[in-house]
Short mmCIF file of C-alpha atoms in Angstrom, two decimals:
data_model
loop_
_atom_site.label_atom_id
_atom_site.label_comp_id
_atom_site.label_asym_id
_atom_site.label_seq_id
_atom_site.Cartn_x
_atom_site.Cartn_y
_atom_site.Cartn_z
CA UNK C 551 -199.92 -167.56 117.36
CA UNK C 552 -195.86 -168.20 116.63
CA UNK C 553 -194.83 -169.45 113.80
CA UNK C 554 -191.01 -171.33 112.77
CA UNK C 555 -189.89 -168.74 109.83
CA UNK C 556 -186.28 -170.84 108.77
CA UNK C 557 -187.56 -170.55 105.04
CA UNK C 558 -184.03 -169.28 104.41
CA UNK C 559 -183.87 -166.50 101.12
CA UNK C 560 -188.31 -167.04 100.03
CA UNK C 561 -188.72 -165.05 103.40
CA UNK C 562 -185.88 -163.34 104.28
CA UNK C 563 -185.54 -161.94 101.31
CA UNK C 564 -188.49 -161.88 98.38
CA UNK C 565 -191.45 -161.53 101.78
CA UNK C 566 -189.00 -159.37 104.45
CA UNK C 567 -191.40 -156.85 103.55
CA UNK C 568 -194.24 -159.09 104.18
CA UNK C 569 -192.77 -160.24 107.48
CA UNK C 570 -191.61 -157.07 108.89
CA UNK C 571 -195.11 -155.87 108.74
CA UNK C 572 -196.83 -158.39 110.35
CA UNK C 573 -194.19 -160.47 112.46
CA UNK C 574 -191.72 -158.96 115.15
CA UNK C 575 -188.41 -161.66 115.78
CA UNK C 576 -188.24 -163.12 119.07
CA UNK C 577 -186.00 -165.75 119.09
CA UNK C 578 -183.21 -166.34 117.43
CA UNK C 579 -181.27 -170.54 117.93
CA UNK C 580 -179.21 -172.34 115.06
CA UNK C 581 -180.01 -169.61 112.42
CA UNK C 582 -183.73 -170.62 112.93
CA UNK C 583 -185.40 -167.09 113.75
CA UNK C 584 -188.15 -167.60 115.50
CA UNK C 585 -191.05 -164.60 114.76
CA UNK C 586 -194.46 -163.45 116.66
CA UNK C 587 -197.68 -163.38 114.63
CA UNK C 588 -199.09 -160.03 115.18
CA UNK C 589 -203.58 -160.78 113.61
CA UNK C 590 -203.46 -157.40 110.94
CA UNK C 591 -207.60 -156.97 112.83
CA UNK C 592 -206.14 -156.47 116.39
CA UNK C 593 -203.38 -153.92 115.46
CA UNK C 594 -206.24 -151.88 113.36
CA UNK C 595 -208.55 -151.70 115.93
CA UNK C 596 -205.59 -150.68 118.24
CA UNK C 597 -205.16 -147.49 115.91
CA UNK C 598 -209.11 -147.15 114.84
CA UNK C 599 -210.45 -147.68 117.81
CA UNK C 600 -209.10 -145.07 119.86
CA UNK C 601 -212.60 -142.48 120.77
CA UNK C 602 -214.54 -143.66 124.10
CA UNK C 603 -217.41 -144.83 121.87
CA UNK C 604 -215.43 -146.91 119.72
CA UNK C 605 -214.88 -148.58 122.86
CA UNK C 606 -218.17 -148.80 124.22
CA UNK C 607 -219.66 -150.35 120.67
CA UNK C 608 -216.54 -152.61 120.25
CA UNK C 609 -217.39 -153.94 124.55
CA UNK C 610 -221.17 -154.63 122.94
CA UNK C 611 -220.64 -155.47 119.71
CA UNK C 612 -217.21 -158.03 120.04
CA UNK C 613 -216.07 -159.21 116.63
CA UNK C 614 -216.94 -162.86 115.62
CA UNK C 615 -214.13 -165.35 116.75
CA UNK C 616 -213.99 -167.64 113.01
CA UNK C 617 -214.51 -166.79 109.79
CA UNK C 618 -218.04 -165.71 109.11
CA UNK C 619 -220.11 -164.14 106.29
CA UNK C 620 -222.84 -161.46 105.66
CA UNK C 621 -224.34 -159.33 102.95
CA UNK C 622 -222.44 -157.37 100.47
CA UNK C 623 -224.66 -154.45 101.51
CA UNK C 624 -224.48 -154.66 105.24
CA UNK C 625 -221.53 -153.37 106.05
CA UNK C 626 -222.64 -149.87 104.39
CA UNK C 627 -226.38 -149.22 106.19
CA UNK C 628 -224.46 -151.04 109.25
CA UNK C 629 -220.86 -150.31 110.46
CA UNK C 630 -219.02 -151.78 112.79
CA UNK C 631 -218.29 -150.98 115.04
CA UNK C 632 -221.95 -148.98 115.49
CA UNK C 633 -223.74 -152.49 114.88
CA UNK C 634 -222.59 -155.77 115.43
CA UNK C 635 -221.50 -158.06 112.89
CA UNK C 636 -224.30 -159.99 111.20
CA UNK C 637 -223.53 -163.38 112.89
CA UNK C 638 -224.48 -161.67 116.15
CA UNK C 639 -226.90 -159.82 115.07
CA UNK C 640 -228.82 -162.73 113.12
CA UNK C 641 -228.12 -164.57 116.77
CA UNK C 642 -230.42 -161.75 117.97
CA UNK C 643 -232.79 -162.03 116.38
CA UNK C 644 -233.64 -165.44 116.35
CA UNK C 645 -233.53 -165.40 119.89
CA UNK C 646 -236.05 -162.84 119.59
CA UNK C 647 -238.45 -165.00 116.74
CA UNK C 648 -237.74 -168.09 118.76
CA UNK C 649 -240.29 -166.77 121.69
CA UNK C 650 -242.69 -164.49 119.51
CA UNK C 651 -243.03 -167.75 117.25
CA UNK C 652 -243.67 -169.56 121.30
CA UNK C 653 -246.22 -167.30 122.47
CA UNK C 654 -248.23 -167.32 118.91
CA UNK C 655 -248.34 -170.81 119.25
CA UNK C 656 -249.42 -170.61 123.05
CA UNK C 657 -252.20 -168.11 123.09
CA UNK C 658 -253.01 -170.50 119.78
CA UNK C 659 -253.54 -173.61 122.01
CA UNK C 660 -254.47 -172.32 125.25
CA UNK C 661 -256.08 -168.17 124.63
CA UNK C 662 -259.45 -168.78 123.57
CA UNK C 663 -259.51 -171.98 126.16
CA UNK C 664 -258.61 -170.51 130.10
CA UNK C 665 -257.73 -166.36 129.06
CA UNK C 666 -254.26 -166.34 127.64
CA UNK C 667 -254.33 -163.52 126.00
CA UNK C 668 -252.28 -160.47 127.82
CA UNK C 669 -250.28 -162.61 130.00
CA UNK C 670 -249.41 -164.59 127.67
CA UNK C 671 -248.29 -161.29 125.16
CA UNK C 672 -247.22 -159.90 128.62
CA UNK C 673 -244.54 -163.02 129.45
CA UNK C 674 -243.17 -162.59 126.66
CA UNK C 675 -242.71 -159.40 126.37
CA UNK C 676 -241.56 -160.03 129.65
CA UNK C 677 -239.12 -162.83 128.25
CA UNK C 678 -237.95 -160.38 125.22
CA UNK C 679 -237.03 -157.13 127.35
CA UNK C 680 -234.82 -159.69 130.17
CA UNK C 681 -233.01 -162.06 127.03
CA UNK C 682 -232.08 -158.00 125.57
CA UNK C 683 -231.53 -156.12 128.94
CA UNK C 684 -228.86 -159.11 130.75
CA UNK C 685 -227.72 -159.54 127.42
CA UNK C 686 -226.37 -155.87 127.50
CA UNK C 687 -225.79 -155.48 131.05
CA UNK C 688 -222.81 -158.78 130.22
CA UNK C 689 -221.37 -156.70 127.36
CA UNK C 690 -221.46 -153.19 129.81
CA UNK C 691 -220.29 -154.33 132.97
CA UNK C 692 -218.78 -158.09 132.39
CA UNK C 693 -220.92 -159.58 135.08
CA UNK C 694 -223.19 -162.59 134.35
CA UNK C 695 -226.17 -161.54 132.33
CA UNK C 696 -228.13 -163.38 134.46
CA UNK C 697 -228.20 -160.52 138.00
CA UNK C 698 -230.21 -157.80 135.02
CA UNK C 699 -232.28 -160.01 133.53
CA UNK C 700 -233.25 -160.57 137.39
CA UNK C 701 -234.13 -157.07 137.58
CA UNK C 702 -235.30 -156.94 134.76
CA UNK C 703 -238.10 -159.46 136.30
CA UNK C 704 -238.35 -157.09 139.59
CA UNK C 705 -238.56 -154.09 137.62
CA UNK C 706 -241.80 -155.17 135.43
CA UNK C 707 -243.59 -157.35 138.48
CA UNK C 708 -242.92 -153.45 140.71
CA UNK C 709 -244.20 -151.56 137.04
CA UNK C 710 -247.37 -153.81 136.47
CA UNK C 711 -246.23 -154.70 133.37
CA UNK C 712 -247.37 -158.43 134.17
CA UNK C 713 -249.99 -159.94 136.37
CA UNK C 714 -249.65 -162.80 138.54
CA UNK C 715 -253.59 -165.02 137.93
CA UNK C 716 -253.63 -168.70 138.49
CA UNK C 717 -252.99 -169.52 135.70
CA UNK C 718 -250.04 -167.41 135.01
CA UNK C 719 -248.40 -169.09 137.91
CA UNK C 720 -249.18 -172.67 136.68
CA UNK C 721 -247.02 -171.97 133.27
CA UNK C 722 -244.65 -170.32 134.71
CA UNK C 723 -243.54 -173.44 137.73
CA UNK C 724 -244.16 -175.51 135.03
CA UNK C 725 -241.41 -173.98 133.13
CA UNK C 726 -238.89 -173.29 135.94
CA UNK C 727 -239.22 -177.13 135.76
CA UNK C 728 -237.85 -177.46 132.62
CA UNK C 729 -235.25 -175.31 133.33
CA UNK C 730 -234.05 -176.91 136.80
CA UNK C 731 -233.91 -179.85 133.80
CA UNK C 732 -231.61 -178.71 131.28
CA UNK C 733 -229.14 -176.57 134.63
CA UNK C 734 -229.12 -180.43 136.14
CA UNK C 735 -228.35 -182.49 132.67
CA UNK C 736 -226.20 -180.07 132.13
CA UNK C 737 -224.86 -180.91 135.46
CA UNK C 738 -224.26 -183.86 135.35
CA UNK C 739 -222.57 -183.93 131.81
CA UNK C 740 -220.53 -181.66 132.56
CA UNK C 741 -219.07 -184.04 135.60
CA UNK C 742 -215.73 -186.58 133.84
CA UNK C 743 -215.50 -189.17 135.24
CA UNK C 744 -211.38 -189.45 134.48
CA UNK C 745 -211.23 -186.06 136.58
CA UNK C 746 -213.56 -187.62 139.74
CA UNK C 747 -211.52 -190.23 139.63
CA UNK C 748 -207.86 -188.63 139.28
CA UNK C 749 -209.98 -186.28 141.93
CA UNK C 750 -212.91 -187.68 143.79
CA UNK C 751 -211.23 -186.83 147.74
CA UNK C 752 -210.76 -183.30 146.15
CA UNK C 753 -213.53 -183.24 144.65
CA UNK C 754 -216.11 -184.51 147.35
CA UNK C 755 -214.64 -182.55 150.25
CA UNK C 756 -215.05 -178.91 148.06
CA UNK C 757 -219.03 -180.26 146.81
CA UNK C 758 -219.89 -181.60 149.43
CA UNK C 759 -218.65 -180.58 153.52
CA UNK C 760 -218.36 -176.00 152.52
CA UNK C 761 -222.48 -177.00 151.31
CA UNK C 762 -222.75 -178.17 154.49
CA UNK C 763 -220.92 -175.86 156.90
CA UNK C 764 -224.00 -173.47 155.12
CA UNK C 765 -226.94 -175.43 155.51
CA UNK C 766 -226.51 -176.07 158.73
CA UNK C 767 -225.18 -172.24 159.09
CA UNK C 768 -228.26 -170.51 157.60
CA UNK C 769 -230.60 -173.45 158.88
CA UNK C 770 -229.38 -172.12 162.23
CA UNK C 771 -229.35 -168.39 161.70
CA UNK C 772 -232.44 -167.79 160.03
CA UNK C 773 -233.79 -169.68 162.98
CA UNK C 774 -232.57 -167.26 165.34
CA UNK C 775 -232.92 -163.79 163.23
CA UNK C 776 -235.49 -163.99 160.94
CA UNK C 777 -238.34 -166.73 163.21
CA UNK C 778 -238.42 -170.00 160.92
CA UNK C 779 -239.24 -173.41 161.98
CA UNK C 780 -236.85 -175.54 162.05
CA UNK C 781 -237.35 -177.04 158.55
CA UNK C 782 -238.20 -174.53 156.99
CA UNK C 783 -234.79 -172.88 158.17
CA UNK C 784 -232.35 -176.02 156.81
CA UNK C 785 -234.98 -176.42 153.88
CA UNK C 786 -234.02 -172.93 152.91
CA UNK C 787 -230.56 -172.93 153.80
CA UNK C 788 -229.98 -177.29 151.65
CA UNK C 789 -231.09 -174.63 148.43
CA UNK C 790 -228.79 -171.10 149.13
CA UNK C 791 -225.40 -173.84 149.95
CA UNK C 792 -225.33 -174.65 146.25
CA UNK C 793 -222.99 -172.72 143.78
CA UNK C 794 -223.72 -171.28 140.50
CA UNK C 795 -222.92 -172.99 137.46
CA UNK C 796 -224.05 -170.31 135.33
CA UNK C 797 -221.78 -167.80 137.06
CA UNK C 798 -218.30 -169.16 138.41
CA UNK C 799 -218.02 -171.89 134.77
CA UNK C 800 -217.29 -168.90 132.68
CA UNK C 801 -215.53 -166.94 134.68
CA UNK C 802 -213.42 -169.75 136.04
CA UNK C 803 -212.73 -171.16 131.97
CA UNK C 804 -212.53 -167.29 130.98
CA UNK C 805 -209.27 -167.40 133.53
CA UNK C 806 -208.25 -170.61 132.53
CA UNK C 807 -208.41 -169.89 128.64
CA UNK C 808 -205.67 -167.75 129.61
CA UNK C 809 -203.67 -170.22 131.71
CA UNK C 810 -204.29 -169.60 134.86
CA UNK C 811 -205.22 -172.67 136.85
CA UNK C 812 -204.19 -175.05 134.38
CA UNK C 813 -201.36 -176.67 135.49
CA UNK C 814 -203.12 -177.83 138.83
CA UNK C 815 -206.69 -178.56 136.89
CA UNK C 816 -208.12 -175.79 139.51
CA UNK C 817 -211.26 -174.80 136.69
CA UNK C 818 -210.87 -178.44 136.07
CA UNK C 819 -212.11 -179.55 139.81
CA UNK C 820 -213.95 -176.87 140.88
CA UNK C 821 -216.82 -176.92 138.07
CA UNK C 822 -216.55 -181.19 138.80
CA UNK C 823 -216.83 -180.17 143.25
CA UNK C 824 -219.89 -177.31 141.65
CA UNK C 825 -221.57 -180.32 139.68
CA UNK C 826 -221.61 -181.74 142.86
CA UNK C 827 -223.07 -179.59 145.15
CA UNK C 828 -225.60 -179.27 142.69
CA UNK C 829 -226.35 -182.11 142.47
CA UNK C 830 -226.88 -182.95 146.56
CA UNK C 831 -229.11 -179.09 146.73
CA UNK C 832 -231.69 -179.97 144.51
CA UNK C 833 -232.18 -183.56 145.95
CA UNK C 834 -232.34 -182.79 149.69
CA UNK C 835 -234.33 -179.30 148.94
CA UNK C 836 -237.54 -182.06 147.03
CA UNK C 837 -236.43 -184.64 149.80
CA UNK C 838 -237.35 -181.90 152.53
CA UNK C 839 -240.46 -180.36 150.88
CA UNK C 840 -242.20 -183.19 150.58
CA UNK C 841 -241.52 -185.05 153.72
CA UNK C 842 -242.63 -180.57 155.00
CA UNK C 843 -245.91 -180.98 152.73
CA UNK C 844 -247.04 -184.58 152.23
CA UNK C 845 -249.62 -186.15 154.10
CA UNK C 846 -248.58 -189.70 154.77
CA UNK C 847 -247.48 -191.48 157.65
CA UNK C 848 -243.80 -189.59 159.95
CA UNK C 849 -241.53 -192.88 159.48
CA UNK C 850 -242.33 -194.09 155.18
CA UNK C 851 -241.78 -189.96 154.82
CA UNK C 852 -237.93 -190.27 156.94
CA UNK C 853 -237.26 -193.50 154.88
CA UNK C 854 -237.82 -192.37 152.31
CA UNK C 855 -235.43 -190.18 151.64
CA UNK C 856 -232.19 -192.06 151.41
CA UNK C 857 -233.90 -195.01 149.32
CA UNK C 858 -235.44 -191.64 147.06
CA UNK C 859 -232.36 -191.04 146.55
CA UNK C 860 -230.75 -194.43 145.59
CA UNK C 861 -233.83 -195.30 143.00
CA UNK C 862 -233.24 -192.21 141.40
CA UNK C 863 -229.18 -193.45 140.83
CA UNK C 864 -229.87 -196.10 139.80
CA UNK C 865 -233.01 -195.32 137.70
CA UNK C 866 -230.77 -192.59 136.39
CA UNK C 867 -227.50 -194.66 135.55
CA UNK C 868 -229.57 -197.26 134.36
CA UNK C 869 -231.26 -194.40 131.59
CA UNK C 870 -228.23 -192.96 131.03
CA UNK C 871 -226.93 -196.09 130.16
CA UNK C 872 -228.88 -197.16 127.33
CA UNK C 873 -228.31 -193.65 125.30
CA UNK C 874 -225.05 -194.86 125.30
CA UNK C 875 -226.64 -198.14 122.88
CA UNK C 876 -230.45 -196.14 121.85
CA UNK C 877 -229.87 -195.48 119.35
CA UNK C 878 -226.67 -197.14 116.95
CA UNK C 879 -223.91 -194.19 117.61
CA UNK C 880 -223.08 -194.51 113.91
CA UNK C 881 -227.24 -193.55 113.31
CA UNK C 882 -227.32 -190.64 111.02
CA UNK C 883 -229.65 -188.64 114.10
CA UNK C 884 -228.14 -190.15 116.67
CA UNK C 885 -226.58 -186.31 117.88
CA UNK C 886 -230.78 -185.10 117.86
CA UNK C 887 -231.68 -188.29 119.61
CA UNK C 888 -229.54 -188.64 121.53
CA UNK C 889 -231.20 -186.11 122.55
CA UNK C 890 -234.06 -185.92 122.92
CA UNK C 891 -233.83 -189.21 125.08
CA UNK C 892 -231.94 -187.17 127.49
CA UNK C 893 -234.40 -183.73 128.20
CA UNK C 894 -237.86 -185.90 127.26
CA UNK C 895 -235.86 -188.83 130.14
CA UNK C 896 -235.37 -185.63 132.27
CA UNK C 897 -238.53 -184.12 132.02
CA UNK C 898 -240.34 -187.52 133.01
CA UNK C 899 -238.46 -188.26 135.68
CA UNK C 900 -238.85 -184.76 136.90
CA UNK C 901 -242.42 -184.30 136.90
CA UNK C 902 -243.80 -188.13 137.41
CA UNK C 903 -241.53 -188.16 140.24
CA UNK C 904 -242.88 -184.94 141.84
CA UNK C 905 -246.31 -186.55 140.88
CA UNK C 906 -245.81 -189.93 143.30
CA UNK C 907 -244.30 -188.02 146.20
CA UNK C 908 -240.63 -188.74 145.17
CA UNK C 909 -238.98 -185.63 144.66
CA UNK C 910 -235.31 -186.51 145.33
CA UNK C 911 -235.00 -188.88 143.20
CA UNK C 912 -236.42 -186.73 139.58
CA UNK C 913 -233.13 -184.71 140.18
CA UNK C 914 -229.79 -187.82 140.77
CA UNK C 915 -231.92 -189.71 138.24
CA UNK C 916 -231.23 -186.37 135.63
CA UNK C 917 -227.77 -185.79 136.58
CA UNK C 918 -226.81 -190.24 137.05
CA UNK C 919 -228.22 -190.01 134.11
CA UNK C 920 -226.50 -187.44 132.69
CA UNK C 921 -223.05 -188.29 133.75
CA UNK C 922 -223.38 -192.01 133.28
CA UNK C 923 -224.53 -191.33 129.30
CA UNK C 924 -220.82 -188.80 128.87
CA UNK C 925 -218.72 -191.67 130.50
CA UNK C 926 -220.22 -194.17 128.01
CA UNK C 927 -220.44 -191.47 124.98
CA UNK C 928 -216.38 -190.64 125.62
CA UNK C 929 -215.33 -194.01 125.71
CA UNK C 930 -216.76 -194.01 121.62
CA UNK C 931 -215.03 -190.61 121.01
CA UNK C 932 -217.59 -187.98 122.34
CA UNK C 933 -215.30 -185.78 124.60
CA UNK C 934 -216.86 -185.12 128.36
CA UNK C 935 -218.75 -181.45 128.33
CA UNK C 936 -217.75 -181.09 123.76
CA UNK C 937 -220.16 -183.34 122.46
CA UNK C 938 -223.20 -182.46 119.68
CA UNK C 939 -225.88 -183.18 123.29
CA UNK C 940 -224.08 -181.25 124.87
CA UNK C 941 -224.23 -177.99 122.50
CA UNK C 942 -227.71 -178.44 122.43
CA UNK C 943 -228.63 -178.46 126.36
CA UNK C 944 -225.97 -174.58 125.46
CA UNK C 945 -227.93 -173.63 123.45
CA UNK C 946 -231.62 -174.71 125.28
CA UNK C 947 -230.92 -172.86 128.64
CA UNK C 948 -229.96 -169.73 126.24
CA UNK C 949 -233.82 -169.31 125.66
CA UNK C 950 -234.91 -170.78 128.74
CA UNK C 951 -232.14 -168.55 131.62
CA UNK C 952 -234.49 -165.92 130.59
CA UNK C 953 -237.35 -167.12 131.44
CA UNK C 954 -235.98 -168.72 134.88
CA UNK C 955 -234.92 -166.03 135.96
CA UNK C 956 -237.17 -163.24 134.80
CA UNK C 957 -240.09 -164.92 136.20
CA UNK C 958 -238.29 -165.57 139.40
CA UNK C 959 -237.34 -161.86 139.68
CA UNK C 960 -241.20 -161.19 138.55
CA UNK C 961 -242.81 -162.54 141.85
CA UNK C 962 -240.85 -160.83 143.98
CA UNK C 963 -243.48 -157.03 144.88
CA UNK C 964 -241.09 -154.54 146.79
CA UNK C 965 -244.41 -152.54 148.38
CA UNK C 966 -244.66 -156.58 150.04
CA UNK C 967 -241.45 -156.93 150.99
CA UNK C 968 -240.21 -157.01 154.96
CA UNK C 969 -237.48 -154.59 155.89
CA UNK C 970 -236.91 -156.69 158.76
CA UNK C 971 -237.26 -159.81 156.47
CA UNK C 972 -234.48 -158.54 154.15
CA UNK C 973 -231.91 -156.52 156.88
CA UNK C 974 -232.17 -160.13 158.28
CA UNK C 975 -231.47 -162.17 155.10
CA UNK C 976 -228.45 -160.29 154.16
CA UNK C 977 -226.76 -160.76 157.80
CA UNK C 978 -227.30 -164.46 157.31
CA UNK C 979 -226.28 -164.38 153.78
CA UNK C 980 -222.83 -162.13 154.11
CA UNK C 981 -221.96 -164.20 157.78
CA UNK C 982 -222.66 -167.43 156.22
CA UNK C 983 -220.61 -166.97 152.76
CA UNK C 984 -218.05 -165.65 155.12
CA UNK C 985 -218.28 -169.17 156.55
CA UNK C 986 -218.51 -171.44 153.39
CA UNK C 987 -215.18 -169.48 152.31
CA UNK C 988 -213.12 -170.67 155.52
CA UNK C 989 -214.35 -174.01 155.43
CA UNK C 990 -213.98 -174.50 152.35
CA UNK C 991 -209.77 -173.49 152.73
CA UNK C 992 -210.25 -175.69 155.36
CA UNK C 993 -211.77 -178.59 153.50
CA UNK C 994 -209.36 -178.21 150.95
CA UNK C 995 -206.48 -179.04 152.88
CA UNK C 996 -204.68 -182.27 151.62
CA UNK C 997 -205.71 -181.27 147.83
CA UNK C 998 -202.08 -180.59 146.71
CA UNK C 999 -202.77 -176.90 146.58
CA UNK C 1000 -201.23 -174.45 147.87
CA UNK C 1001 -202.84 -171.63 150.85
CA UNK C 1002 -203.76 -169.14 146.91
CA UNK C 1003 -204.65 -171.59 145.01
CA UNK C 1004 -206.73 -172.75 148.47
CA UNK C 1005 -208.23 -168.79 148.93
CA UNK C 1006 -208.96 -168.21 145.23
CA UNK C 1007 -211.16 -171.54 145.35
CA UNK C 1008 -212.95 -170.01 148.87
CA UNK C 1009 -214.02 -167.09 146.72
CA UNK C 1010 -215.35 -169.12 143.79
CA UNK C 1011 -217.50 -171.08 146.08
CA UNK C 1012 -219.05 -167.41 147.02
CA UNK C 1013 -222.06 -166.87 143.12
CA UNK C 1014 -225.74 -168.41 144.24
CA UNK C 1015 -227.69 -168.24 140.97
CA UNK C 1016 -229.44 -170.34 139.43
CA UNK C 1017 -230.48 -173.22 141.31
CA UNK C 1018 -231.52 -170.35 143.68
CA UNK C 1019 -233.70 -169.01 141.30
CA UNK C 1020 -235.13 -172.12 140.36
CA UNK C 1021 -236.66 -173.76 143.27
CA UNK C 1022 -236.28 -169.91 145.73
CA UNK C 1023 -240.58 -170.10 144.14
CA UNK C 1024 -241.24 -173.69 145.05
CA UNK C 1025 -242.82 -173.41 148.85
CA UNK C 1026 -244.85 -170.61 147.62
CA UNK C 1027 -246.19 -172.26 144.35
CA UNK C 1028 -247.55 -175.93 147.20
CA UNK C 1029 -249.09 -173.51 149.32
CA UNK C 1030 -251.05 -170.91 147.21
CA UNK C 1031 -252.22 -174.45 145.40
CA UNK C 1032 -253.56 -176.20 148.68
CA UNK C 1033 -250.75 -178.16 149.72
CA UNK C 1034 -250.50 -177.27 153.63
CA UNK C 1035 -247.05 -177.86 156.22
CA UNK C 1036 -249.38 -178.23 159.15
CA UNK C 1037 -249.34 -174.66 159.96
CA UNK C 1038 -251.78 -171.63 159.94
CA UNK C 1039 -252.30 -170.58 155.63
CA UNK C 1040 -250.81 -167.25 156.53
CA UNK C 1041 -248.32 -168.84 158.84
CA UNK C 1042 -246.70 -170.81 155.95
CA UNK C 1043 -247.39 -168.24 153.49
CA UNK C 1044 -245.18 -165.79 155.24
CA UNK C 1045 -242.21 -168.35 155.56
CA UNK C 1046 -242.72 -169.25 152.46
CA UNK C 1047 -242.27 -165.48 151.15
CA UNK C 1048 -239.35 -165.05 153.78
CA UNK C 1049 -237.26 -168.12 151.19
CA UNK C 1050 -238.22 -166.62 148.18
CA UNK C 1051 -237.57 -162.87 149.17
CA UNK C 1052 -233.78 -164.81 150.90
CA UNK C 1053 -233.56 -166.67 147.68
CA UNK C 1054 -233.43 -163.57 144.92
CA UNK C 1055 -231.06 -161.49 147.64
CA UNK C 1056 -229.07 -163.98 147.22
CA UNK C 1057 -228.80 -163.92 144.20
CA UNK C 1058 -228.61 -160.10 144.32
CA UNK C 1059 -225.97 -159.81 146.77
CA UNK C 1060 -223.24 -162.85 145.42
CA UNK C 1061 -223.29 -163.61 141.98
CA UNK C 1062 -222.01 -159.50 141.49
CA UNK C 1063 -219.22 -160.45 144.38
CA UNK C 1064 -218.70 -164.02 143.35
CA UNK C 1065 -217.68 -162.73 139.64
CA UNK C 1066 -216.01 -159.94 140.25
CA UNK C 1067 -213.99 -161.44 143.09
CA UNK C 1068 -212.97 -164.69 140.86
CA UNK C 1069 -212.20 -161.92 137.75
CA UNK C 1070 -210.05 -160.63 139.96
CA UNK C 1071 -208.29 -162.67 141.85
CA UNK C 1072 -207.53 -165.37 139.68
CA UNK C 1073 -204.85 -164.10 138.12
CA UNK C 1074 -203.62 -162.62 141.17
CA UNK C 1075 -203.68 -165.78 143.19
CA UNK C 1076 -203.40 -168.38 141.00
CA UNK C 1077 -200.14 -169.41 138.87
CA UNK C 1078 -199.97 -168.78 135.42
CA UNK C 1079 -198.71 -172.51 132.46
CA UNK C 1080 -197.09 -170.41 129.50
CA UNK C 1081 -197.26 -173.96 126.98
CA UNK C 1082 -196.21 -170.99 124.36
CA UNK C 1083 -192.13 -172.54 124.41
CA UNK C 1084 -191.45 -175.81 124.97
CA UNK C 1085 -187.87 -177.86 125.03
CA UNK C 1086 -187.89 -180.97 123.41
CA UNK C 1087 -184.92 -182.87 121.47
CA UNK C 1088 -182.83 -179.51 122.67
CA UNK C 1089 -184.23 -178.36 120.23
CA UNK C 1090 -186.80 -174.51 120.67
CA UNK C 1091 -189.36 -175.54 119.49
CA UNK C 1092 -192.57 -173.41 118.65
CA UNK C 1093 -197.04 -173.65 119.33
CA UNK C 1094 -199.89 -172.45 119.03
CA UNK C 1095 -201.43 -171.26 122.40
CA UNK C 1096 -205.32 -170.31 119.76
CA UNK C 1097 -205.34 -174.16 120.16
CA UNK C 1098 -204.69 -174.81 123.91
CA UNK C 1099 -208.07 -176.22 125.70
#
């Protein structure tokens, strides 16, 4: 942060010692001396926290970003940085308490009826453990927390700490569907119409063409290496080709906050393209899955695919536009009412579309409603992705992220995995990631990017996580529920388990790889925009960099 210290003798004389202590002279022009303000806390930390255990504690317990309150006795019993701040401790306690409350409500309502007492307790312990392990994983490695959550689920399953009965699977399925609704709604709310209009060619090129390349590559390679039927191969391809916003967005925003790629709007373009990529992936996956397990005529199933896209976009757009009118924009409870409208509307469209056999319409309706709602709210003064509704979905995702990844990992039994499937699946994934990177580099021509920026975007397009975790077990769920695609049940179950294994493998391999590549190559491949010093009217002015983005 910089301040203009042209304050005459009152500063140069009376408070000279204060300036010498906390400020460093930077430049001097026309008798105006500019100082760089150094936070005293930062300087103290450099001196005090020089031991290895103190540095480790600081990684796990970051300081509060804004001024905070704590009880007078807190620092005496829980000194910082050995313990986290009161704010962070209270946040984690709230989340754990809410998980326990949810288990208690489910047990009270369902326990005696369907005998879920032991399973619900195991599920609650799994989710809480996944949340804590994910939090610790993020702090110690800076890699996405979802990797730790996924590994926790795998560990619980293979240590037989959770049981996989039919009742468990049904509840598991419903919770994963709710998590998918949250993912898609956030994707829609994050689409900025102004950015789409200004960079529509780049967003569509990056969001669709690399997805198509990887989808077809996965479908072809798994057909010949894993011996999946063509329809199963392309079902897997439509899921694996999706990029994970849960990995890409935080990594890009960290670079953006440091000024990398800001001048050309690269973080904004990539995030918008990722939302398009996810929407298409979920919609196509739902259409193929519905066509495979549908009992209607083949002709109608073929026609229903494009129709579901049109119907989903139309209904979602109308619903999103309605939220700008109802409730009234100046209503005291407008934020919570708009949140409920989008969330409940998304749940309704997803579950009903699956019930009536139009699975592709639901995901597109959810994304469309979020996008149209954000567009109208922006005109009413709510910035895109920085409004109370977006914040509410962000908080909701904190609870459902460990549920989604822990439950997905809990469906993987290592002893039951075919080593050949894992080996060939890894070869397919690595090959297709390489092909996608090349395709992304080639299709980014005409987007106004230089070679280094194209290489960087190619690396960002590798991370998989959220869609794969949400959709990976979907085919296996349908087989377990007695639905069939026309082949023997043992064969279909084998194909479905291969899909689940490859989807989990894609998360384990690509999520840390993508996060590392973004963090390591961003500062080297992207130009840094530093708005700290600007020319205006022939005089040097200083700008507070903390307000940028």
